[in-house]
mmCIF file of C-alpha atoms in Angstrom:
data_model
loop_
_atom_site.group_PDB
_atom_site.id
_atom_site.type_symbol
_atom_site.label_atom_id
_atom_site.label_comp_id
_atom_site.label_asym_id
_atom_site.label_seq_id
_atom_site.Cartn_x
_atom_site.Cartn_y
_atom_site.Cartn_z
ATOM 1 C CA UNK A 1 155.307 -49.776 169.692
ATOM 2 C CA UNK A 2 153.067 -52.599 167.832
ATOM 3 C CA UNK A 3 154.775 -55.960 168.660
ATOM 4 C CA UNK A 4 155.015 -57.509 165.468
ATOM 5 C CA UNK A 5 153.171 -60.257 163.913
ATOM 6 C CA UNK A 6 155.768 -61.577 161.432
ATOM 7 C CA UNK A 7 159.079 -60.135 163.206
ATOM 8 C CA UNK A 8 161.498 -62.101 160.474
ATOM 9 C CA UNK A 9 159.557 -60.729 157.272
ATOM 10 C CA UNK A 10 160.408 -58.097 155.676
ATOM 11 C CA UNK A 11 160.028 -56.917 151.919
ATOM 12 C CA UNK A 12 159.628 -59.569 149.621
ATOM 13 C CA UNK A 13 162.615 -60.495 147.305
ATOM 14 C CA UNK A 14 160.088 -59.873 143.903
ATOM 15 C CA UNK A 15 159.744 -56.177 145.062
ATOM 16 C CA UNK A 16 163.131 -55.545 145.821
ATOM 17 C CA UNK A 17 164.282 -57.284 142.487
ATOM 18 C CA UNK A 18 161.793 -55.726 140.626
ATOM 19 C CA UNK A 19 162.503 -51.797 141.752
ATOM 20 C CA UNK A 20 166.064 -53.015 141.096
ATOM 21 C CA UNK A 21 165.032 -53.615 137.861
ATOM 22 C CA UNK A 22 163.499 -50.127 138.236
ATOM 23 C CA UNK A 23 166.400 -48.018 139.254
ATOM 24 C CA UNK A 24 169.013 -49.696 136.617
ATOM 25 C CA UNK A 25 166.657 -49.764 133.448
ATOM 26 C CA UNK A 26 167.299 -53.876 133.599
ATOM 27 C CA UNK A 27 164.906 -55.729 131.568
ATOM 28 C CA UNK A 28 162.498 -57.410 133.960
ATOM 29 C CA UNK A 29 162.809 -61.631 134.281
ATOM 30 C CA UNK A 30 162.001 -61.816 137.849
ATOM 31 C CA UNK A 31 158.634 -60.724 139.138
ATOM 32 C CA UNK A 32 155.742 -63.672 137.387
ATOM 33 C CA UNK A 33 153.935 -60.412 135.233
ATOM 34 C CA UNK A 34 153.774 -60.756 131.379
ATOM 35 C CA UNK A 35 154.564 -57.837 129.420
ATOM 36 C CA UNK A 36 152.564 -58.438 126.601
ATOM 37 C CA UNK A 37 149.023 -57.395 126.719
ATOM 38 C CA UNK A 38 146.184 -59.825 126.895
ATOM 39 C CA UNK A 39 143.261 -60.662 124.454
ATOM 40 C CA UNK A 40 141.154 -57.285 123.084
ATOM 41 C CA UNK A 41 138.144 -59.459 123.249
ATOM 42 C CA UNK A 42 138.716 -59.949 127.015
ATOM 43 C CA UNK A 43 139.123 -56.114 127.377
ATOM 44 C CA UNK A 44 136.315 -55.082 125.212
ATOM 45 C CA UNK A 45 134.488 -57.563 127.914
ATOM 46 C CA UNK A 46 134.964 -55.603 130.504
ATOM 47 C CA UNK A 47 134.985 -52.204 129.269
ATOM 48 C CA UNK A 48 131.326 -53.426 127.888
ATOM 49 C CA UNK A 49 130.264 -54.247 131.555
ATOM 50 C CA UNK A 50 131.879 -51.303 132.959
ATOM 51 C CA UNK A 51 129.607 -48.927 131.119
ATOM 52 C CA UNK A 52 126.663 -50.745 131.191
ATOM 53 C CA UNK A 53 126.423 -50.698 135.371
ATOM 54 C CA UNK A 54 127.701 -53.786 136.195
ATOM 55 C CA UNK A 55 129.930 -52.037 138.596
ATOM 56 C CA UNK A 56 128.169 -52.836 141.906
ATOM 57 C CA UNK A 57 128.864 -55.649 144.457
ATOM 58 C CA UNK A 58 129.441 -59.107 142.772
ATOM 59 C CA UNK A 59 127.642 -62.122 144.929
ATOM 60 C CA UNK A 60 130.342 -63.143 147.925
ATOM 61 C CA UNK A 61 130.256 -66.446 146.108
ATOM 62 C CA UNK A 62 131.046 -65.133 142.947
ATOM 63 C CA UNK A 63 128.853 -64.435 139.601
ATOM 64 C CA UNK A 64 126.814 -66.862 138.804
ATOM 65 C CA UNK A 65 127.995 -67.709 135.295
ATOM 66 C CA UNK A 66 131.511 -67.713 136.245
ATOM 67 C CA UNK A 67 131.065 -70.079 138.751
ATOM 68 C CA UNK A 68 129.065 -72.369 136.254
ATOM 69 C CA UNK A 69 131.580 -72.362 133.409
ATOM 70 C CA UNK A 70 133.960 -73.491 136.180
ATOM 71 C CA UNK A 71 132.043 -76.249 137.037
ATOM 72 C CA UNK A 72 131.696 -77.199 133.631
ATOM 73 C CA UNK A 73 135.493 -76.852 132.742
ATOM 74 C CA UNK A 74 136.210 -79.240 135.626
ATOM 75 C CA UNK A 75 134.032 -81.895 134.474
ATOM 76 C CA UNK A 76 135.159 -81.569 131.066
ATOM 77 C CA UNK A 77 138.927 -81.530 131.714
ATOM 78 C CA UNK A 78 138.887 -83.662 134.970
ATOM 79 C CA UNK A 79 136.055 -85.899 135.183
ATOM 80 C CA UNK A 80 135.479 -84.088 138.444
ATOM 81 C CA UNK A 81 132.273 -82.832 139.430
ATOM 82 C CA UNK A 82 132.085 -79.327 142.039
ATOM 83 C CA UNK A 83 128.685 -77.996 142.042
ATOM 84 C CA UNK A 84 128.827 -74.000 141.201
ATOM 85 C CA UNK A 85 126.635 -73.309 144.089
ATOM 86 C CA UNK A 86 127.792 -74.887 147.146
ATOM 87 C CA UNK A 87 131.728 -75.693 145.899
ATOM 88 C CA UNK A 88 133.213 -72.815 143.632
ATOM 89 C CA UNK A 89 133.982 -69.404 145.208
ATOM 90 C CA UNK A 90 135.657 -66.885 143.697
ATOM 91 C CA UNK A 91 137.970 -64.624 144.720
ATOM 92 C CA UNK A 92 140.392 -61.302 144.879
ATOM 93 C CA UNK A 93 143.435 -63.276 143.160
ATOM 94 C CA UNK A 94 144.544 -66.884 143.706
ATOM 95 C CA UNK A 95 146.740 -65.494 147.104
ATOM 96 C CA UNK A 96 143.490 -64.526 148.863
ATOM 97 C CA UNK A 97 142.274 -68.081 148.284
ATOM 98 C CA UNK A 98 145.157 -69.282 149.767
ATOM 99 C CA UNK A 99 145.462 -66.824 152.776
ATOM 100 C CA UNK A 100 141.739 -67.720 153.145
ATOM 101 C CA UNK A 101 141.868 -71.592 153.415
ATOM 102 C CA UNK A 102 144.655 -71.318 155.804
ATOM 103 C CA UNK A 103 142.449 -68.558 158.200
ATOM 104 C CA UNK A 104 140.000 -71.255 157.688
ATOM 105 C CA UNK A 105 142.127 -74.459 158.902
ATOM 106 C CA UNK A 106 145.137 -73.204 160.979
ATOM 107 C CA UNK A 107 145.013 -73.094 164.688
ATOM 108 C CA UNK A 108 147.566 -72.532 167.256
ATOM 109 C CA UNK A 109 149.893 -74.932 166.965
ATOM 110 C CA UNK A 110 148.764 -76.661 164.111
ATOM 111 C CA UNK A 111 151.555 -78.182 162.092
ATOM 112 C CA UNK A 112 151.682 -77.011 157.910
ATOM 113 C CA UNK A 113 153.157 -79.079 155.935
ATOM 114 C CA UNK A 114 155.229 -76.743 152.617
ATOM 115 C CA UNK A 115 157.672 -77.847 150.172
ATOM 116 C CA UNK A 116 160.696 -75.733 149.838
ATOM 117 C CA UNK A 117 161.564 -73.959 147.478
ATOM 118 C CA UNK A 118 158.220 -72.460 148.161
ATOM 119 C CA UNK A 119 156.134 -69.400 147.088
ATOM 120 C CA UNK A 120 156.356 -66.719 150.305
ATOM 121 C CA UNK A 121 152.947 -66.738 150.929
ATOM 122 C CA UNK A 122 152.831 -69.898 152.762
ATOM 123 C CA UNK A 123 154.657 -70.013 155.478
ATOM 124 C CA UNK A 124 154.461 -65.904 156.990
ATOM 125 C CA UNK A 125 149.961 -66.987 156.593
ATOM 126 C CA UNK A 126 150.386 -70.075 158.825
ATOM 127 C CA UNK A 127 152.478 -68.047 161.187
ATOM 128 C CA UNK A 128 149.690 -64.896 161.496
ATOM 129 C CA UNK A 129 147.372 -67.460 162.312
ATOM 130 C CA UNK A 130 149.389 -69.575 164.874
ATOM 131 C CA UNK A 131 150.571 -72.434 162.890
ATOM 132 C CA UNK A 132 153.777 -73.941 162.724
ATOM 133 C CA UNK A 133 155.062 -74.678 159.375
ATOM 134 C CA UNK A 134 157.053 -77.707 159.087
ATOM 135 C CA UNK A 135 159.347 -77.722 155.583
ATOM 136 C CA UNK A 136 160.753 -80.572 153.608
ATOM 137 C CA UNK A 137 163.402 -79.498 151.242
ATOM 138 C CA UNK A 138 163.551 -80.794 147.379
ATOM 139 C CA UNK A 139 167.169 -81.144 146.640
ATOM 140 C CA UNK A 140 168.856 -79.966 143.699
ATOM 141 C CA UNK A 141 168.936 -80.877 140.872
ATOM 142 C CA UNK A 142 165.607 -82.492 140.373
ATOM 143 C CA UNK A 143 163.654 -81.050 143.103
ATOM 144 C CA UNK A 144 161.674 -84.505 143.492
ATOM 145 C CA UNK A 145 158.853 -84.923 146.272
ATOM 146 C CA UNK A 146 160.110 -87.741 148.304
ATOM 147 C CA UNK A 147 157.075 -89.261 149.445
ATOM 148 C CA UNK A 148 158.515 -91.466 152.421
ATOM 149 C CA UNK A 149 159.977 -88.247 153.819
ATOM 150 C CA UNK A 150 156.287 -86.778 153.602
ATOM 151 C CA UNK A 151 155.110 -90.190 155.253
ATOM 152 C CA UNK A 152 157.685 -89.246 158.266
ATOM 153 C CA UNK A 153 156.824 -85.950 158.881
ATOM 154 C CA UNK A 154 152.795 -86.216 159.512
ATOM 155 C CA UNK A 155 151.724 -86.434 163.031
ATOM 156 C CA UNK A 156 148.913 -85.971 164.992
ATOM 157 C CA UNK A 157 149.287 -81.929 165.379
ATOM 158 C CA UNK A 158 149.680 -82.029 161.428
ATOM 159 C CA UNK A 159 146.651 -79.747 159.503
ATOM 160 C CA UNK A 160 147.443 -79.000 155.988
ATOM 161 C CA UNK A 161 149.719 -79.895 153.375
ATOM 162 C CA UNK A 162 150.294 -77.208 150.940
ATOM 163 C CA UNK A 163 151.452 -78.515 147.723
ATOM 164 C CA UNK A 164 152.090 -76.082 144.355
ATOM 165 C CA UNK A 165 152.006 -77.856 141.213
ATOM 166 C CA UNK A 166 152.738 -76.725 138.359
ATOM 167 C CA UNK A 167 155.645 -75.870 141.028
ATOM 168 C CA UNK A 168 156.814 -72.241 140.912
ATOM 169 C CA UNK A 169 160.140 -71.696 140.785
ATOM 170 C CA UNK A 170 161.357 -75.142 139.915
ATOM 171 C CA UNK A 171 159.151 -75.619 137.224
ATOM 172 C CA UNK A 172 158.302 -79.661 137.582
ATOM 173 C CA UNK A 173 154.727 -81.150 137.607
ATOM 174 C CA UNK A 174 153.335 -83.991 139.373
ATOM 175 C CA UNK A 175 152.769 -87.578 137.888
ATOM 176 C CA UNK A 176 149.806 -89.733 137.844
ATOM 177 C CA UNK A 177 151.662 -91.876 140.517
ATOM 178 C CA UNK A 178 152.411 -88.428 142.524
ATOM 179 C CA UNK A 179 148.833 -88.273 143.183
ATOM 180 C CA UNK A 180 148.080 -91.663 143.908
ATOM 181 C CA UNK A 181 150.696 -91.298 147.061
ATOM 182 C CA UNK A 182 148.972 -88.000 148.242
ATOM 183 C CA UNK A 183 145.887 -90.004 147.671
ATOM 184 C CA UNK A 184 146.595 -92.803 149.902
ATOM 185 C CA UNK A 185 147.996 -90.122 152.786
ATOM 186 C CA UNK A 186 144.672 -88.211 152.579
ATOM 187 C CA UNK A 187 142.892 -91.543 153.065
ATOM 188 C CA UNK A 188 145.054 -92.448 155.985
ATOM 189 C CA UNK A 189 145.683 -89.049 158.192
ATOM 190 C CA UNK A 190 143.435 -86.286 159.162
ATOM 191 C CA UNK A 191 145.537 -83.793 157.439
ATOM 192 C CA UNK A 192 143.814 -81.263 154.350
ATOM 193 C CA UNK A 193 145.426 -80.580 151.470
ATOM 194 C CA UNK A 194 145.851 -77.046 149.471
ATOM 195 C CA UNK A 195 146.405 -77.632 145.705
ATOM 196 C CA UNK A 196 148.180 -74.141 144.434
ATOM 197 C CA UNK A 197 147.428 -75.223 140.445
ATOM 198 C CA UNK A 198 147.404 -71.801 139.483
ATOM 199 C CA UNK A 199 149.686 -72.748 136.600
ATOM 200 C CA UNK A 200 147.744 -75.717 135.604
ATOM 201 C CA UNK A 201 147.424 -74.503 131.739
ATOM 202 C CA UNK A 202 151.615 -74.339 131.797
ATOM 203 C CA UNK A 203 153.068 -77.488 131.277
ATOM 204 C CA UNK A 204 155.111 -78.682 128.496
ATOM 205 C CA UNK A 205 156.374 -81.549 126.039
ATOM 206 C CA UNK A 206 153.152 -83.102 125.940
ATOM 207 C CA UNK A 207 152.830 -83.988 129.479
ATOM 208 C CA UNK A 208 149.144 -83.376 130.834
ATOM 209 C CA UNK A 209 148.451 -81.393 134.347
ATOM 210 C CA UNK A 210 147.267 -83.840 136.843
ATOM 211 C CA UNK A 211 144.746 -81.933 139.113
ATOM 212 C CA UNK A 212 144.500 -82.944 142.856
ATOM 213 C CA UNK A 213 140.346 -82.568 141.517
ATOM 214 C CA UNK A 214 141.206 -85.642 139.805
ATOM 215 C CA UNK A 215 141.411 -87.628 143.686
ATOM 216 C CA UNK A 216 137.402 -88.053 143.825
ATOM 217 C CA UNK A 217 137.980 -90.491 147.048
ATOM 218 C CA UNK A 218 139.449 -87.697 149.503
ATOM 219 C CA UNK A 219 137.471 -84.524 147.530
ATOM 220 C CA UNK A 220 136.642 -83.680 151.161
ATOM 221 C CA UNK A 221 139.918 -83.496 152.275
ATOM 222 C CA UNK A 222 141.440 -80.758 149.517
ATOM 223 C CA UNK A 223 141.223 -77.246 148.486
ATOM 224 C CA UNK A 224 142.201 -76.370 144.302
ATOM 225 C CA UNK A 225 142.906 -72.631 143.440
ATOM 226 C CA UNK A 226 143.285 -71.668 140.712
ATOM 227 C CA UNK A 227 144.390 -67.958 138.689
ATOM 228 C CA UNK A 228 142.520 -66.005 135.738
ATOM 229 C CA UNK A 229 145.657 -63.740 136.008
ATOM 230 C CA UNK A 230 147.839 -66.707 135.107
ATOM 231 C CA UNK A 231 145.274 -68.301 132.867
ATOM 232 C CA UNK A 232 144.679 -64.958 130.508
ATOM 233 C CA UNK A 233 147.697 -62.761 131.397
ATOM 234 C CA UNK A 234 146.013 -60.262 133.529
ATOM 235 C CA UNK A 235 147.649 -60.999 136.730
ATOM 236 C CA UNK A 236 146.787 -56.886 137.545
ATOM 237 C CA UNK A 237 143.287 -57.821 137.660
ATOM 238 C CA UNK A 238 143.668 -59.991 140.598
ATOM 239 C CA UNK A 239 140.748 -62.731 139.789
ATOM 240 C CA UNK A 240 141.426 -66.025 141.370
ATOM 241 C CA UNK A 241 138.996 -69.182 142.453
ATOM 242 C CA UNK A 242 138.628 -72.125 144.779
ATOM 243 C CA UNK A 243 136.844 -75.572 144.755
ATOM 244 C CA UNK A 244 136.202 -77.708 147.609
ATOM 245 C CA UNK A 245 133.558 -80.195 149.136
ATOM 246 C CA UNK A 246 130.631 -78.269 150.243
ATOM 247 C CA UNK A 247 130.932 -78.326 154.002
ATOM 248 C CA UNK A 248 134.892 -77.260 153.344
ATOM 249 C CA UNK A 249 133.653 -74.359 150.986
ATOM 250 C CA UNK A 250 130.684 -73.257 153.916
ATOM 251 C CA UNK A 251 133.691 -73.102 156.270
ATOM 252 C CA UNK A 252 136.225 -70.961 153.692
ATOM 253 C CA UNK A 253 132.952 -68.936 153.165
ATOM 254 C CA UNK A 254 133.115 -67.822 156.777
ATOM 255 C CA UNK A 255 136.458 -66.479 156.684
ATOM 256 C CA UNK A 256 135.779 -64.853 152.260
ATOM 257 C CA UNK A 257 132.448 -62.773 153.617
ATOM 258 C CA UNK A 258 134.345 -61.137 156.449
ATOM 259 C CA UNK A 259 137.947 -60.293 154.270
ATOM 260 C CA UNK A 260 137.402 -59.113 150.665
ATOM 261 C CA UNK A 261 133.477 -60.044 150.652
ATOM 262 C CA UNK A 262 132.932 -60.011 146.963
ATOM 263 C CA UNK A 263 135.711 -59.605 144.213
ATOM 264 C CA UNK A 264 135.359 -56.945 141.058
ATOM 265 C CA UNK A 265 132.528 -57.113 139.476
ATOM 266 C CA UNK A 266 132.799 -56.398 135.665
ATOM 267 C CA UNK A 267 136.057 -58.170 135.684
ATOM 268 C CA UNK A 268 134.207 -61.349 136.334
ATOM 269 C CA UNK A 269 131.297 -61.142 134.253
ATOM 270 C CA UNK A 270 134.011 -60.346 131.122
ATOM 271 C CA UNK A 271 135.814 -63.571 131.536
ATOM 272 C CA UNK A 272 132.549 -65.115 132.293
ATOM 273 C CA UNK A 273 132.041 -64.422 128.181
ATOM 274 C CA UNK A 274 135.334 -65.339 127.496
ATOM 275 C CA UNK A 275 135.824 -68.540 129.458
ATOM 276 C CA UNK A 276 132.904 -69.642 127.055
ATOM 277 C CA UNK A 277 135.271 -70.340 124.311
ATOM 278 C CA UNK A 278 137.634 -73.037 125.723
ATOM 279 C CA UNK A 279 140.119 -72.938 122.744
ATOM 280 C CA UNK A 280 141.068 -69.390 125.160
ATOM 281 C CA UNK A 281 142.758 -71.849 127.136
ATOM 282 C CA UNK A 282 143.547 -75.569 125.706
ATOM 283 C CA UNK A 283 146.576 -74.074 123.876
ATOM 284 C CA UNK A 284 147.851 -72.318 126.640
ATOM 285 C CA UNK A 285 150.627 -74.786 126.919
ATOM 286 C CA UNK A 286 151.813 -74.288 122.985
ATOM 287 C CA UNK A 287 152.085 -70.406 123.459
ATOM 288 C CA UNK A 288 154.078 -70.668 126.783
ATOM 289 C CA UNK A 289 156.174 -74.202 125.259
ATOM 290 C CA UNK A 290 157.247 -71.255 122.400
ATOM 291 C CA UNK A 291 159.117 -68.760 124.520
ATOM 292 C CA UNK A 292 160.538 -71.449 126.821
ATOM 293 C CA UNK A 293 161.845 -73.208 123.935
ATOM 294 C CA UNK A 294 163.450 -69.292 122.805
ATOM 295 C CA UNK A 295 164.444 -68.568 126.056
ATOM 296 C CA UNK A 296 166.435 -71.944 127.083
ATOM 297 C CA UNK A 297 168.114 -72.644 123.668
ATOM 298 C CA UNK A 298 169.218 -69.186 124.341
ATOM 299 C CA UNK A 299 170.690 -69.796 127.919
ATOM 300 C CA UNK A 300 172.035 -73.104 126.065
ATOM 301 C CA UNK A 301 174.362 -71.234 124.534
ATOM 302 C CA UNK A 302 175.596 -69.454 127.315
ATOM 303 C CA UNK A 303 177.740 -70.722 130.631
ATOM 304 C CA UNK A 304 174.247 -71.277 132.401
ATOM 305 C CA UNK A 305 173.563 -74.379 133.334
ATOM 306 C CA UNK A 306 169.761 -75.068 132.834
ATOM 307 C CA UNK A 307 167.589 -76.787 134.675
ATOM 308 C CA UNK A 308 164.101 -78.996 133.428
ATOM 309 C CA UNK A 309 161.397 -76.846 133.027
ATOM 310 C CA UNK A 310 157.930 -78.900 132.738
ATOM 311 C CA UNK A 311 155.576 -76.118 133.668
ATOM 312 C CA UNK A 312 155.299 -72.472 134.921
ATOM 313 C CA UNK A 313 156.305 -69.480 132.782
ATOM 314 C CA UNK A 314 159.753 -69.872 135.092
ATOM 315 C CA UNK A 315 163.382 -71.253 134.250
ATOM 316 C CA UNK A 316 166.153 -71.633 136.477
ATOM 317 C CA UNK A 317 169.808 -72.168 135.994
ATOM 318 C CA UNK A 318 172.878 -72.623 138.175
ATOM 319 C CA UNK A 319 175.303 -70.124 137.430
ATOM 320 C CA UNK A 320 178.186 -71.893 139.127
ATOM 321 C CA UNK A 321 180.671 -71.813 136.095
ATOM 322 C CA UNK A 322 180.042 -68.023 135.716
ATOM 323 C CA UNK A 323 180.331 -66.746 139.373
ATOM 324 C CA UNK A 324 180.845 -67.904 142.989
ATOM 325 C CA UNK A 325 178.785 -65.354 144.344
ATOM 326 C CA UNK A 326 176.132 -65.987 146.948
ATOM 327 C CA UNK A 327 172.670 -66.122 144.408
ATOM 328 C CA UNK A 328 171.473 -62.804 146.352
ATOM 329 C CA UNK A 329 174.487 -61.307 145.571
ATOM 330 C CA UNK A 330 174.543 -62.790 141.855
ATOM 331 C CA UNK A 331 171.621 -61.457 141.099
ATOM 332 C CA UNK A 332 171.791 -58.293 141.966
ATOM 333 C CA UNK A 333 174.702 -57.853 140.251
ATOM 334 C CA UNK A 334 173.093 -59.595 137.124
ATOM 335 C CA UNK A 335 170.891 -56.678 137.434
ATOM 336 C CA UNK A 336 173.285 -53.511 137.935
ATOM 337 C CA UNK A 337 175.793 -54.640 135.199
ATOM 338 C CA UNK A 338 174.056 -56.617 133.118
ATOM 339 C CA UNK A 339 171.137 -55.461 132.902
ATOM 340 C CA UNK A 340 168.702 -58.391 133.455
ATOM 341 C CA UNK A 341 167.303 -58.537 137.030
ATOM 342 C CA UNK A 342 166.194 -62.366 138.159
ATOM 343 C CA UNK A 343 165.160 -64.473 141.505
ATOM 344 C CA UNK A 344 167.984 -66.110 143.250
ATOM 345 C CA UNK A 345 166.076 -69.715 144.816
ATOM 346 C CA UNK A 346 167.924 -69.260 148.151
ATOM 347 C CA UNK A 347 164.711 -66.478 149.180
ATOM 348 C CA UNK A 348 162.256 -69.287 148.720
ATOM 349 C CA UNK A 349 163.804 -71.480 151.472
ATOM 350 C CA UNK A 350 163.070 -70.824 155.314
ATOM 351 C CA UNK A 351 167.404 -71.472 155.520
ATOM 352 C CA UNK A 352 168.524 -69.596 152.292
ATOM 353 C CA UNK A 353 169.901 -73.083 151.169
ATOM 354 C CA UNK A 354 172.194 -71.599 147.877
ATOM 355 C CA UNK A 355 173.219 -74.149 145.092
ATOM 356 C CA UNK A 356 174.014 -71.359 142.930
ATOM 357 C CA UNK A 357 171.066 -71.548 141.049
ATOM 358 C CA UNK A 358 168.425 -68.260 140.089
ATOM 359 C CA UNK A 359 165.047 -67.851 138.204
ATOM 360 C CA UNK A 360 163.591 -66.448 135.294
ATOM 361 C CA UNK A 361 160.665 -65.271 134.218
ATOM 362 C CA UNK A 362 159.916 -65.769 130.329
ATOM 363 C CA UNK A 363 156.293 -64.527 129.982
ATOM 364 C CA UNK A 364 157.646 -61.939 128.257
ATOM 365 C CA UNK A 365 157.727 -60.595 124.766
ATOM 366 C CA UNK A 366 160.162 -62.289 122.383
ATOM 367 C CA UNK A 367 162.194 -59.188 121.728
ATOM 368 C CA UNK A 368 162.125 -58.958 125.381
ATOM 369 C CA UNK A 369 163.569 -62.443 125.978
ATOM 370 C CA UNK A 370 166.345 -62.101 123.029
ATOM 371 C CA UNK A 371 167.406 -58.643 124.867
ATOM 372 C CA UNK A 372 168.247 -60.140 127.769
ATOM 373 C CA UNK A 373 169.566 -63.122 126.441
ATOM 374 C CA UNK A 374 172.261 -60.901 124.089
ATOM 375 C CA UNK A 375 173.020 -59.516 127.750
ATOM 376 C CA UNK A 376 173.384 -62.566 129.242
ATOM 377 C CA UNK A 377 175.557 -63.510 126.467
ATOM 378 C CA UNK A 378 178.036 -61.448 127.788
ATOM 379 C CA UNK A 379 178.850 -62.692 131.194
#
């Protein structure tokens, strides 16, 4: 009998949701997948490179160009320099980069730093590797970063802070002021910090992304990653990145060569060409802004309570004047009789904390979003 690992984890609430989905014909809203295809140009990219025998191993670091264009879209966009040789890597999705920097960090007993709600990843990778994650909750409604709190819960056995912004599920960004905090705790602790910005080209109403690449004094304190599959809707493909300080990048290096080595190789020479052209992804935000804007004055006119949504292709609402229900059991039912399977926000907190409140996905086709939104209608 293998002693387990991860004794408390079991199947993650996005498959079970999703075969849900599966099993009652429900439209869709709660695994982060677009159903809408992506760019032809980007596929006739890669079908070129496929057939023309770029299909051998890709550098560990990444291809060459790719890495460059990075560089260059940092600079532009940030005013932050990461030199495409010794500082960009990339890698087999955005959740390898992250399962890498914590392999890289985390040693027994090491204290991690998450913010609930929080993407699943986090916490079960700091356990594998000894860690101890240590959670501070945002409250509902506003799901605020309290910074004092923060300030209170660093110690000497604390590593890493792992912070996601745009923040998936609750959808709010980070200020300008945000940063300067984190700033000042980087300068004053030993602690790293992981930047999860793999929805940095989702955020809304005019307000900018503020990259953690942006905090030049403590560069050699923080990891970035960031998502292709976010940034050009082929989350399938599984093409992430990093940046960090050289001597953090020859250290996440260690750990890259020895679990995926390199990452696939046509896919990254296609958005190579295609990350040439940056209008591909300045208007991100307008396309995304669009079905939010569908999808919420929809909700609006249901009993759903909605909640801000500032980036992400994720809403939430509290369903309290509909149901009582646990938000498990809400949303499963949401998906049997209605038709429309979601996340309930209790599964991304270590306690199940329930306010009654559940999340949607809206990358999704419009005639996908008014279907389940005449369901919804119905409650």
């Amino acid at each position: 009998m293998i002693k387990s690992k991860l004794p408390n984890v079991s199947t993650t609430i996005f498959s079970v949701m999703s075969q849900l989905a599966n099993e009652h014909q429900a439209i869709n809203l709660a695994q982060g997948f677009p159903d809408f295809n992506t760019d032809y140009e980007l596929i006739s990219r890669l079908n070129f490179y496929s057939t023309q025998n770029y299909n051998q191993y890709a550098p560990m670091t990444g291809v060459e160009k790719l890495r460059f264009l990075l560089s260059e879209k940092y600079s532009n966009l940030y005013q932050s320099y990461y030199n495409f040789q010794d500082e960009i890597n990339i890698t087999s999705g955005a959740s390898q980069a992250i399962f890498n920097v914590i392999s890289t960090l985390i040693h027994p007993n090491d204290e991690v730093i998450i913010f609930e709600p929080a993407y699943d990843l986090y916490q079960p990778t700091v356990e594998l590797f000894g860690g101890k994650v240590i959670p501070i909750q945002l409250k509902y409604p506003d799901y605020a970063i309290d910074i004092e709190i923060l300030k209170e819960k660093i110690n000497d056995k604390t590593k890493l802070i792992i912070v996601n912004n745009p923040n998936n599920p609750t959808g709010r960004i980070l200020s300008e002021n945000d940063l300067k905090q984190f700033e000042q705790i980087l300068q004053e602790t030993n602690c790293y910090l992981l930047a999860d910005e793999v929805y940095e080209h989702i955020t809304f109403d005019g307000k900018a992304h503020q990259s953690f690449a942006k905090l030049k004094s403590v560069k050699d304190k923080v990891f970035i990653v960031g998502s292709f599959g976010k940034l050009f809707h082929i989350t399938g493909w599984k093409i992430g990145y990093i940046l960090a300080e050289k001597e953090l990048m020859k250290e996440f290096r260690k750990c890259h060569q020895f679990n995926t080595f390199s990452t696939h190789t046509p896919s990254q020479y296609a958005i190579a060409d295609y990350l040439e052209n940056p209008e591909h992804y300045l208007h991100l935000n307008d396309f995304f802004q669009e079905k939010r804007n569908l999808f919420i004055e929809g909700l609006a006119s249901t009993n759903f309570d909605v909640l801000p949504c500032e980036g992400t292709y994720f809403a939430t609402a509290n369903y309290s004047k509909i149901s009582d229900l646990p938000d498990d059991e809400f949303s499963k039912q949401l998906t049997i009789k209605n038709k429309v399977a979601t996340i309930p926000i209790s599964a991304f907190y270590h306690n199940k904390i329930d306010d009654h409140v559940i999340r949607f996905c809206f990358a999704k086709k419009d005639e996908t979003l008014l279907k389940a939104l005449d369901n919804l209608a119905k409650l």
